[in-house]
Coordinates of C-alpha atoms in Angstrom, one line a residue:
M1 CA -0.1 -0.1 -0.2
P2 CA 1.2 3.6 -0.3
S3 CA 2.7 5.2 2.4
L4 CA 3.2 8.8 4.0
T5 CA 5.2 10.2 6.7
L6 CA 3.3 12.7 9.0
K7 CA 5.1 15.4 10.9
L8 CA 3.3 16.1 14.1
D9 CA 3.9 20.0 14.2
R10 CA 2.7 20.1 10.6
L11 CA -0.4 18.1 11.1
E12 CA -1.1 20.3 14.2
K13 CA -1.2 23.5 12.4
L14 CA -3.5 21.8 9.7
V15 CA -5.8 20.6 12.3
G16 CA -5.8 23.5 14.6
K17 CA -5.4 21.4 17.6
D18 CA -2.6 20.1 19.8
L19 CA -1.7 16.4 19.1
N20 CA -0.2 13.7 21.2
I21 CA 1.9 11.3 19.2
D22 CA 0.5 8.5 21.4
D23 CA -3.1 9.5 20.9
L24 CA -2.5 10.3 17.3
E25 CA -1.4 6.9 16.5
Y26 CA -4.7 5.4 17.9
D27 CA -6.8 8.0 16.4
L28 CA -5.5 7.4 12.8
Q29 CA -6.6 4.0 12.6
W30 CA -10.2 5.2 13.3
V31 CA -10.2 7.3 10.2
G32 CA -9.1 4.5 7.8
L33 CA -5.4 4.7 8.2
D34 CA -2.7 2.0 9.2
V35 CA 0.1 3.1 11.3
D36 CA 3.4 1.5 10.0
D37 CA 5.9 3.2 12.1
V38 CA 6.1 5.9 14.8
N39 CA 9.2 8.0 15.5
K40 CA 8.8 9.7 18.7
E41 CA 12.4 11.5 18.8
E42 CA 11.4 13.0 15.5
N43 CA 7.7 13.3 16.1
E44 CA 6.9 11.5 13.0
I45 CA 4.3 8.8 12.0
K46 CA 4.5 6.6 9.0
I47 CA 1.0 5.7 7.9
E48 CA -0.2 3.6 5.1
Y49 CA -3.6 4.2 3.4
D50 CA -5.7 2.2 0.7
P51 CA -5.1 3.2 -2.9
N52 CA -8.7 3.9 -3.4
R53 CA -8.2 7.0 -1.1
P54 CA -5.6 9.1 -2.9
D55 CA -6.7 12.2 -1.2
Y56 CA -4.7 10.5 1.9
S57 CA -1.5 11.2 -0.3
S58 CA -1.0 14.4 1.7
P59 CA -1.2 15.8 5.3
E60 CA -3.7 18.1 4.2
G61 CA -6.1 15.2 3.1
I62 CA -5.6 13.4 6.3
A63 CA -6.1 16.6 8.4
R64 CA -9.6 17.2 6.7
S65 CA -10.7 13.8 8.1
L66 CA -9.0 14.3 11.4
K67 CA -11.0 17.5 11.7
G68 CA -14.1 15.6 11.2
Y69 CA -13.2 12.9 13.9
Y70 CA -12.6 15.5 16.4
E71 CA -15.5 17.5 15.4
L72 CA -13.6 20.5 14.9
E73 CA -15.1 20.8 11.5
I74 CA -18.0 18.6 10.2
G75 CA -19.9 18.1 7.1
L76 CA -18.6 18.9 3.4
P77 CA -15.3 21.0 3.3
E78 CA -15.8 24.3 1.4
F79 CA -13.4 25.4 -1.2
Q80 CA -13.4 28.7 -3.0
I81 CA -13.0 29.0 -6.6
N82 CA -12.8 32.4 -8.2
E83 CA -14.1 32.9 -11.9
G84 CA -11.0 32.8 -14.0
T85 CA -10.4 34.3 -17.5
E86 CA -7.9 31.8 -18.9
E87 CA -8.9 29.0 -21.2
I88 CA -7.5 26.1 -23.1
R89 CA -8.7 25.2 -26.4
V90 CA -8.8 21.7 -27.5
N91 CA -8.2 20.5 -31.1
P92 CA -10.1 17.6 -32.1
K93 CA -6.9 15.7 -33.3
V94 CA -6.1 14.6 -29.7
R95 CA -9.4 12.7 -29.6
D96 CA -7.9 9.3 -30.6
I97 CA -4.5 9.6 -28.7
R98 CA -5.4 11.6 -25.3
P99 CA -8.6 13.2 -25.7
F100 CA -9.3 14.9 -22.3
V101 CA -7.8 17.8 -20.6
V102 CA -8.4 20.0 -17.4
G103 CA -6.5 22.3 -15.2
A104 CA -6.7 25.4 -12.9
I105 CA -4.8 28.4 -11.9
V106 CA -3.3 28.5 -8.5
R107 CA -2.5 31.9 -7.1
N108 CA -0.4 33.4 -4.2
I109 CA 1.8 30.2 -3.1
D110 CA 4.2 30.2 -0.7
L111 CA 5.7 26.8 -0.5
D112 CA 8.1 25.7 2.0
E113 CA 10.3 22.4 1.7
D114 CA 7.4 20.3 3.2
Q115 CA 4.9 21.4 0.9
V116 CA 7.2 20.9 -2.1
G117 CA 7.6 17.2 -1.0
T118 CA 3.5 17.0 -0.4
L119 CA 3.2 18.1 -4.2
M120 CA 5.5 15.6 -5.4
N121 CA 4.0 12.8 -3.2
I122 CA 0.7 13.7 -4.5
Q123 CA 1.7 13.6 -8.2
E124 CA 3.3 10.2 -7.7
A125 CA 0.3 8.9 -5.9
L126 CA -2.2 10.0 -8.5
H127 CA -0.1 9.2 -11.4
W128 CA 0.0 5.5 -9.9
A129 CA -3.7 5.3 -8.3
L130 CA -5.9 7.0 -10.8
G131 CA -3.4 7.4 -13.7
R132 CA -2.4 3.9 -14.1
D133 CA 1.3 4.9 -14.6
R134 CA 0.3 8.2 -16.6
K135 CA -1.9 6.1 -19.0
K136 CA -5.0 7.6 -17.8
V137 CA -3.7 10.7 -16.2
A138 CA -0.6 12.7 -16.5
I139 CA -0.2 15.8 -14.3
G140 CA 1.9 19.1 -15.1
I141 CA 2.4 21.7 -12.7
H142 CA 4.1 25.0 -14.1
D143 CA 5.1 28.5 -13.2
Y144 CA 2.0 30.7 -14.7
D145 CA 4.1 33.8 -14.7
Q146 CA 6.2 32.6 -17.7
V147 CA 3.4 31.5 -19.8
K148 CA 0.5 33.5 -21.6
G149 CA -3.0 32.1 -22.4
P150 CA -5.2 31.2 -24.1
Y151 CA -3.5 27.7 -24.5
I152 CA -3.9 25.2 -27.0
Y153 CA -4.1 21.2 -26.4
T154 CA -3.4 19.8 -29.9
T155 CA -0.9 17.5 -31.7
V156 CA 2.5 17.6 -33.4
K157 CA 4.4 15.5 -35.5
P158 CA 7.3 13.8 -34.1
E159 CA 9.8 16.0 -35.6
G160 CA 7.5 18.9 -35.8
V161 CA 8.9 21.1 -33.2
K162 CA 11.9 21.7 -31.0
F163 CA 12.0 22.7 -27.3
R164 CA 14.0 22.4 -24.3
P165 CA 12.6 19.6 -22.0
L166 CA 12.9 19.4 -18.2
H167 CA 15.8 17.7 -16.9
M168 CA 17.8 17.9 -20.2
E169 CA 18.0 21.8 -20.5
A170 CA 21.1 22.1 -22.4
Y171 CA 19.7 21.6 -25.8
E172 CA 16.5 21.8 -28.1
M173 CA 14.9 18.3 -28.8
T174 CA 12.2 17.2 -31.1
P175 CA 9.4 15.0 -29.5
K176 CA 10.9 12.0 -31.3
E177 CA 14.2 12.7 -29.8
I178 CA 12.7 12.9 -26.3
L179 CA 11.0 9.6 -26.6
E180 CA 14.2 8.1 -27.8
E181 CA 16.9 9.9 -25.6
H182 CA 15.2 11.4 -22.5
E183 CA 14.9 9.2 -19.5
M184 CA 11.1 10.0 -19.0
G185 CA 10.8 9.8 -22.8
I186 CA 12.0 6.1 -22.8
R187 CA 10.1 5.2 -19.6
Y188 CA 6.8 6.4 -21.1
A189 CA 7.3 6.1 -25.0
H190 CA 4.8 3.0 -25.0
L191 CA 2.3 5.5 -24.2
L192 CA 2.5 6.8 -27.4
K193 CA 3.3 3.8 -29.3
D194 CA 1.9 3.5 -32.9
A195 CA 0.8 7.3 -32.9
E196 CA 1.5 9.4 -35.9
E197 CA 1.4 12.7 -34.0
Y198 CA 2.0 13.3 -30.3
P199 CA 0.0 15.5 -27.8
I200 CA 1.4 19.0 -26.9
I201 CA 0.5 22.0 -25.0
Y202 CA 1.5 25.7 -26.4
D203 CA 0.8 28.9 -24.9
A204 CA -0.4 32.0 -26.9
E205 CA 3.1 32.8 -27.9
G206 CA 3.9 29.4 -29.3
K207 CA 5.9 28.3 -26.3
V208 CA 5.8 24.6 -25.5
V209 CA 4.2 24.2 -22.1
S210 CA 4.1 20.5 -21.9
L211 CA 4.4 17.3 -24.1
P212 CA 2.0 15.2 -22.0
P213 CA 2.3 12.5 -20.8
I214 CA 6.1 12.6 -21.1
I215 CA 7.6 16.1 -19.9
N216 CA 7.2 19.7 -19.3
G217 CA 9.1 22.4 -21.2
T218 CA 11.9 24.4 -19.1
Y219 CA 10.1 27.8 -19.9
T220 CA 7.6 26.9 -16.9
T221 CA 9.7 25.1 -14.6
V222 CA 8.5 25.8 -10.9
T223 CA 11.3 27.4 -8.4
D224 CA 11.5 28.6 -5.0
K225 CA 10.5 32.0 -6.4
T226 CA 7.2 30.7 -8.4
K227 CA 4.2 32.5 -6.7
N228 CA 1.4 31.3 -9.2
L229 CA 0.8 27.8 -10.9
L230 CA -0.6 26.5 -13.9
L231 CA -2.1 23.2 -13.6
D232 CA -2.5 20.9 -16.5
L233 CA -4.1 17.3 -16.5
T234 CA -4.4 15.2 -19.4
G235 CA -5.4 11.6 -19.9
T236 CA -7.9 8.9 -21.5
D237 CA -10.3 8.7 -18.5
F238 CA -12.3 11.8 -18.0
N239 CA -13.3 10.6 -14.6
A240 CA -9.9 10.0 -13.7
V241 CA -8.5 13.3 -14.8
N242 CA -11.3 15.2 -13.2
Y243 CA -11.0 13.6 -9.7
S244 CA -7.1 13.8 -9.9
L245 CA -7.7 17.8 -10.5
N246 CA -10.0 18.0 -7.7
I247 CA -7.5 16.3 -5.2
I248 CA -4.7 18.3 -6.1
A249 CA -6.5 21.5 -6.3
T250 CA -8.3 21.1 -3.0
T251 CA -4.7 20.3 -1.5
F252 CA -3.4 23.8 -2.7
A253 CA -6.4 25.4 -1.3
D254 CA -5.7 23.8 2.0
M255 CA -2.3 25.2 1.7
G256 CA -3.8 28.7 1.7
A257 CA -3.6 29.5 -2.2
K258 CA -6.2 30.9 -4.3
L259 CA -7.9 29.0 -6.9
E260 CA -9.0 30.3 -10.2
S261 CA -11.3 28.1 -13.0
L262 CA -10.1 27.4 -16.4
A263 CA -12.4 27.2 -19.3
V264 CA -12.0 24.2 -21.6
I265 CA -13.3 24.6 -24.9
Y266 CA -13.4 22.0 -27.8
D267 CA -12.9 23.4 -31.2
D268 CA -15.6 21.1 -32.9
K269 CA -17.9 21.8 -29.9
P270 CA -17.2 25.7 -29.1
N271 CA -20.5 26.2 -27.5
E272 CA -19.9 23.5 -24.8
I273 CA -17.6 25.2 -22.3
L274 CA -16.3 23.2 -19.3
K275 CA -15.4 25.1 -16.3
V276 CA -12.9 23.4 -14.2
P277 CA -12.3 22.5 -11.4
D278 CA -15.8 21.7 -10.6
F279 CA -16.3 21.1 -6.6
S280 CA -19.9 20.2 -7.0
P281 CA -20.5 17.1 -4.6
Q282 CA -21.5 13.8 -5.9
I283 CA -25.2 12.6 -4.9
M284 CA -25.7 8.9 -4.0
E285 CA -29.0 7.5 -2.8
V286 CA -28.7 5.3 0.3
H287 CA -31.3 3.2 2.2
I288 CA -31.5 3.5 6.0
D289 CA -32.5 -0.2 6.4
Y290 CA -29.6 -1.2 4.4
I291 CA -27.2 0.5 6.5
N292 CA -28.6 -1.0 9.7
S293 CA -28.8 -4.4 8.3
Y294 CA -25.0 -4.4 7.6
L295 CA -24.0 -2.7 10.9
G296 CA -26.3 -4.7 13.1
L297 CA -27.5 -1.2 14.5
K298 CA -31.0 0.8 14.7
L299 CA -29.8 4.0 13.6
S300 CA -32.3 6.9 12.6
A301 CA -32.0 9.5 9.9
I302 CA -30.7 11.9 12.1
D303 CA -28.1 9.5 13.4
I304 CA -26.7 8.4 10.2
I305 CA -26.4 12.3 9.0
K306 CA -24.4 12.8 12.1
C307 CA -22.0 10.1 11.4
L308 CA -21.6 11.1 7.9
K309 CA -21.0 14.8 8.6
K310 CA -18.0 13.4 11.0
V311 CA -16.3 11.9 8.0
R312 CA -16.6 15.0 5.9
L313 CA -19.9 13.9 4.0
D314 CA -23.1 15.3 4.5
A315 CA -26.8 13.9 3.7
S316 CA -30.4 15.0 3.7
K317 CA -33.7 13.3 4.1
T318 CA -36.0 12.4 1.2
K319 CA -39.7 12.1 1.0
D320 CA -39.1 8.3 1.3
K321 CA -38.3 7.9 5.1
N322 CA -36.1 4.8 4.3
K323 CA -33.8 6.9 1.9
L324 CA -31.2 9.6 2.3
N325 CA -29.2 11.7 -0.3
V326 CA -25.8 11.6 0.7
K327 CA -23.4 14.3 -0.6
I328 CA -19.7 13.3 -1.4
P329 CA -17.0 15.8 -1.4
P330 CA -15.2 16.3 -4.9
Y331 CA -12.0 14.7 -4.0
R332 CA -13.4 11.3 -2.8
V333 CA -12.9 8.8 -5.8
D334 CA -14.1 5.5 -3.5
F335 CA -17.7 5.6 -3.8
M336 CA -19.1 3.0 -6.4
H337 CA -22.2 1.5 -4.5
E338 CA -24.3 2.0 -1.3
V339 CA -22.0 -0.4 0.8
D340 CA -19.3 2.2 0.3
I341 CA -21.7 4.6 2.2
V342 CA -22.2 2.0 5.0
E343 CA -18.3 1.9 5.5
D344 CA -18.2 5.7 6.1
V345 CA -20.9 5.4 8.4
A346 CA -19.5 2.9 10.4
I347 CA -16.2 5.1 10.7
G348 CA -18.5 8.0 11.9
Y349 CA -20.3 5.8 14.3
G350 CA -16.6 4.5 15.3
Y351 CA -15.7 0.9 14.6
H352 CA -14.6 0.5 18.4
N353 CA -18.2 1.4 19.2
L354 CA -19.7 -1.5 17.3
I355 CA -20.6 -4.7 19.3
P356 CA -19.2 -7.8 17.6
V357 CA -21.8 -10.5 17.2
V358 CA -21.0 -14.2 16.4
K359 CA -23.5 -15.3 13.7
E360 CA -24.5 -19.1 13.3
G361 CA -22.4 -20.3 10.5
G362 CA -24.1 -21.4 7.2
F363 CA -23.1 -24.1 4.8
G364 CA -20.9 -23.5 2.1
K365 CA -21.3 -24.7 -1.5
Y366 CA -19.7 -25.1 -4.8
H367 CA -20.5 -22.2 -7.4
P368 CA -23.0 -23.7 -10.0
A369 CA -20.1 -23.2 -12.8
E370 CA -17.7 -25.3 -10.6
V371 CA -20.1 -28.2 -10.1
F372 CA -20.7 -28.4 -13.7
A373 CA -17.0 -28.2 -14.6
N374 CA -16.4 -31.1 -12.2
K375 CA -19.1 -33.0 -13.7
T376 CA -17.4 -32.2 -17.1
R377 CA -14.0 -33.5 -15.7
D378 CA -15.6 -36.6 -14.5
I379 CA -17.0 -37.5 -18.0
M380 CA -13.8 -36.9 -19.8
I381 CA -11.7 -38.8 -17.2
G382 CA -14.0 -41.7 -17.6
A383 CA -13.4 -41.5 -21.5
G384 CA -9.8 -41.9 -20.8
F385 CA -8.7 -38.4 -21.2
L386 CA -6.1 -36.8 -19.0
E387 CA -6.5 -33.4 -17.5
M388 CA -4.4 -30.3 -18.4
V389 CA -4.1 -26.9 -16.3
N390 CA -2.5 -24.4 -18.8
S391 CA -1.8 -20.6 -18.1
T392 CA -4.4 -18.2 -19.3
L393 CA -1.5 -16.3 -20.9
S394 CA -0.4 -16.9 -24.4
S395 CA 1.6 -15.1 -27.4
Q396 CA 1.0 -13.9 -30.6
K397 CA 3.2 -16.6 -32.3
D398 CA 1.0 -19.4 -30.7
Y399 CA -1.8 -18.0 -32.4
E400 CA 0.0 -17.7 -35.8
N401 CA 1.1 -21.3 -35.4
L402 CA -2.6 -22.1 -35.2
G403 CA -3.1 -20.6 -38.6
L404 CA -5.0 -17.8 -37.1
D405 CA -4.7 -14.1 -37.8
F406 CA -3.5 -12.2 -34.8
N407 CA -5.5 -8.8 -34.8
E408 CA -4.4 -6.6 -31.7
N409 CA -7.9 -4.8 -31.8
E410 CA -9.5 -8.1 -31.3
Q411 CA -7.2 -9.7 -28.7
I412 CA -6.2 -8.3 -24.9
I413 CA -2.8 -7.3 -25.3
L414 CA -0.4 -7.1 -22.3
L415 CA 1.4 -3.9 -21.8
N416 CA 5.2 -4.3 -21.0
P417 CA 5.1 -8.2 -20.7
V418 CA 8.0 -9.8 -19.1
S419 CA 8.2 -12.2 -22.1
E420 CA 7.0 -12.2 -25.7
K421 CA 5.8 -15.9 -24.8
F422 CA 3.2 -14.2 -22.6
N423 CA 2.1 -11.0 -24.4
T424 CA -1.5 -11.9 -24.7
T425 CA -4.3 -13.9 -23.1
R426 CA -5.8 -17.0 -24.7
S427 CA -8.9 -16.8 -26.3
N428 CA -9.3 -20.5 -27.0
L429 CA -7.9 -23.6 -25.2
I430 CA -6.8 -25.5 -28.2
V431 CA -3.6 -23.4 -28.3
G432 CA -2.5 -24.7 -24.9
L433 CA -3.2 -28.3 -25.6
M434 CA -1.4 -28.2 -28.7
K435 CA 1.7 -26.8 -26.8
N436 CA 1.1 -29.6 -24.2
L437 CA 1.4 -32.2 -27.4
A438 CA 4.7 -30.4 -28.3
F439 CA 6.1 -30.3 -25.1
N440 CA 5.4 -34.1 -24.7
R441 CA 6.2 -35.0 -28.2
S442 CA 8.9 -37.7 -27.4
A443 CA 6.7 -39.5 -25.1
E444 CA 4.7 -42.8 -25.8
K445 CA 1.7 -42.3 -28.1
P446 CA -1.1 -42.0 -28.2
F447 CA -2.4 -38.8 -26.2
H448 CA -5.8 -38.0 -25.1
L449 CA -5.8 -34.7 -23.3
F450 CA -8.5 -32.2 -21.9
E451 CA -8.9 -28.8 -20.2
V452 CA -11.6 -27.2 -18.5
G453 CA -10.8 -23.5 -18.1
D454 CA -11.6 -19.7 -18.8
I455 CA -10.8 -18.1 -22.0
L456 CA -10.7 -14.3 -22.0
Q457 CA -12.0 -11.9 -24.8
L458 CA -12.5 -8.3 -25.2
D459 CA -16.1 -7.1 -24.2
K460 CA -17.3 -3.7 -24.7
N461 CA -20.4 -4.2 -22.4
R462 CA -18.1 -4.8 -19.6
D463 CA -16.7 -2.0 -17.5
V464 CA -13.5 -3.8 -17.4
G465 CA -13.6 -4.0 -21.2
A466 CA -13.0 -7.9 -20.9
S467 CA -15.1 -10.9 -20.1
R468 CA -14.1 -14.5 -19.5
E469 CA -15.9 -17.9 -20.5
L470 CA -15.7 -21.3 -19.2
H471 CA -14.7 -23.8 -22.0
L472 CA -13.8 -27.5 -22.4
G473 CA -11.2 -28.4 -24.8
A474 CA -10.0 -31.8 -25.8
I475 CA -7.6 -33.2 -28.0
T476 CA -6.0 -36.4 -29.4
L477 CA -3.0 -37.5 -30.8
S478 CA -2.4 -40.9 -32.5
E479 CA -1.9 -42.6 -35.9
G480 CA -5.7 -43.0 -36.2
A481 CA -6.8 -39.5 -34.7
D482 CA -9.4 -38.3 -37.1
Y483 CA -12.8 -36.6 -37.2
S484 CA -15.0 -39.5 -36.4
Q485 CA -13.0 -40.5 -33.4
I486 CA -13.2 -36.8 -31.8
K487 CA -16.8 -36.5 -32.9
S488 CA -17.6 -40.1 -31.2
L489 CA -16.1 -38.2 -27.8
L490 CA -18.0 -35.0 -28.4
D491 CA -21.3 -36.9 -28.7
H492 CA -20.5 -39.1 -25.7
Y493 CA -20.2 -36.0 -23.6
F494 CA -23.4 -34.3 -24.7
R495 CA -25.2 -37.9 -24.4
T496 CA -23.9 -38.2 -20.8
L497 CA -25.3 -34.8 -20.3
G498 CA -28.6 -35.8 -21.8
I499 CA -28.6 -32.8 -24.2
L500 CA -27.4 -34.6 -27.5
D501 CA -30.7 -34.1 -29.2
D502 CA -30.1 -30.4 -28.9
I503 CA -26.8 -30.5 -30.6
V504 CA -26.1 -29.6 -34.3
V505 CA -22.9 -29.8 -36.0
K506 CA -22.7 -27.8 -39.2
P507 CA -19.8 -27.9 -41.8
C508 CA -17.6 -24.7 -41.8
S509 CA -14.3 -23.3 -42.9
N510 CA -11.6 -22.7 -39.8
P511 CA -8.0 -22.3 -40.6
T512 CA -6.9 -24.4 -37.8
F513 CA -8.7 -27.5 -39.3
I514 CA -8.6 -29.5 -42.5
K515 CA -11.6 -28.2 -45.1
G516 CA -14.3 -30.6 -45.2
R517 CA -13.3 -32.2 -42.1
T518 CA -14.4 -29.6 -39.3
G519 CA -17.5 -28.2 -38.2
E520 CA -19.3 -25.7 -35.9
I521 CA -21.0 -26.8 -32.9
Y522 CA -24.5 -25.5 -32.1
Y523 CA -26.7 -25.9 -28.8
K524 CA -30.2 -24.7 -29.2
K525 CA -29.3 -22.8 -32.4
K526 CA -26.5 -21.0 -30.7
K527 CA -23.0 -21.5 -31.8
I528 CA -20.8 -22.9 -28.7
G529 CA -17.8 -24.4 -30.4
F530 CA -16.1 -26.3 -33.1
V531 CA -14.7 -29.9 -33.9
G532 CA -12.4 -31.4 -36.4
E533 CA -9.0 -32.6 -37.8
I534 CA -5.9 -30.2 -36.9
Y535 CA -4.7 -29.2 -40.7
P536 CA -1.2 -30.6 -41.3
Q537 CA 0.8 -27.5 -41.6
V538 CA -0.5 -26.5 -38.0
I539 CA 0.7 -29.8 -36.6
L540 CA 4.1 -29.1 -38.3
N541 CA 4.3 -25.7 -36.6
F542 CA 4.1 -27.2 -33.3
G543 CA 6.9 -29.8 -34.3
L544 CA 4.3 -32.8 -34.3
N545 CA 4.3 -35.5 -36.8
Y546 CA 1.2 -37.5 -35.8
P547 CA -2.7 -36.7 -36.9
V548 CA -4.5 -34.7 -34.3
A549 CA -8.2 -34.1 -33.8
A550 CA -9.7 -31.7 -31.4
F551 CA -12.8 -30.0 -30.4
E552 CA -13.6 -26.9 -27.9
I553 CA -17.0 -25.8 -26.7
N554 CA -18.1 -22.9 -24.5
L555 CA -19.9 -24.4 -21.4
M556 CA -21.7 -21.0 -20.3
P557 CA -24.9 -21.4 -22.4
F558 CA -25.9 -24.6 -20.6
F559 CA -24.2 -25.3 -17.3
K560 CA -27.4 -23.9 -15.4
D561 CA -29.4 -26.3 -16.8
H562 CA -27.4 -29.0 -15.2
E563 CA -26.9 -27.8 -11.6
E564 CA -26.8 -30.6 -8.9

């Protein structure tokens, strides 16, 4: 987990209360922090926080929670944003590379050494927790007095401009040279892989402010004399970019700085002006009986509102006596479900005030999918087949060996794989079973192998962008391996399940199999797999010299019909 060292004297100033290091060690756990180490000589406490609380990456964020815990300030924190005059115009060319940008103007800063360290820690924490190492979010902090708005967020060809990048100020470099020679360019070049042009931010005079997500220009270097800042945050996920801005902007506000809004204007939508940062609270509906059922309490609406105010949230009653509208501050990113509200009610109530109750244990049972998978294993083992358990990782070369075209737009690709042998995930089980045969090519024949396992595929309908399916794959290698042999096994499997009458096999063309000796398998008119004799060139690609036949089916469409 990420960590942070808190200095007692600084925390006292932020909280507005004298603190005892022993009491603080005890209190921190009740606002959701783990104490890793206490240095009483230096009056420092090292804490760890959950990655879903990046607002805890600064003493300012922790001080907000402690103020609520000590009831010095309760409810939503208030942050002032002055109406700014600056704007950043967004060229449509960034849409397919890094489409989102937000920012703010920060005035009247006077950063000491500790606060500079805080900013560096926040940047690192946000780049990691929300930014996925700058893929989703990259943060730029600039000396505002060295640039002039309006700003332009657009793209540039790899050799289309030269500027002096941070940490290599001696000479001007093109974006292409930065990605090839600069330490940060080399580290993050993969984020711009295959891009014909790179995202860039200019000021009104054509100065390069930033080459996101790589490096800033030297014009805007922040020094101990800097009094005003320009923030720019770019990325591929608007929510992540916006939350990151809110976290860093509210931290500046707690440091005593003045915030000014920035207008984001997309050139292809000039009438839709986005003013950022936007500190409007998120509203989430919660049910009182749901909270009480989780916590084993009988809290009233007033009680729950009081608990939420202590953790710097707020809530109001609705016409429905069982519902509350909860207001969530703009820097909190960890609310996805009603149960997340329950957790904060528990913190506000005090976990130490909850009375543990030992409930009677229930009876565990297998998931229906696992029940069906075990039944499938029994059938296959009974037919004389040996079970394999292969990795879900595979490679582009493996797919090409199967005679399949490897399309990166249709496959899950691993970023920065440890080995090219594991640079993608499997979308079928046959590839692993063929490798099993290849690995054991010198062993005594015949081979009869099967695997029951998950395959992974891209899925736009899932919030994670991918889904998994439970499959059965079977393969046989022998002098007499052919379509009839593998089809007989397939029929035996479905006959044992009692669904053979619902199965239809239709001729098809598949580059992995011999034409005229392969078919697609349908269950209740839905395609669930394929069966056939492996194409000779595919057999040779895996270093084998015996006939091979195989089938693979998706078990998902019918396992619920056969629960035990």
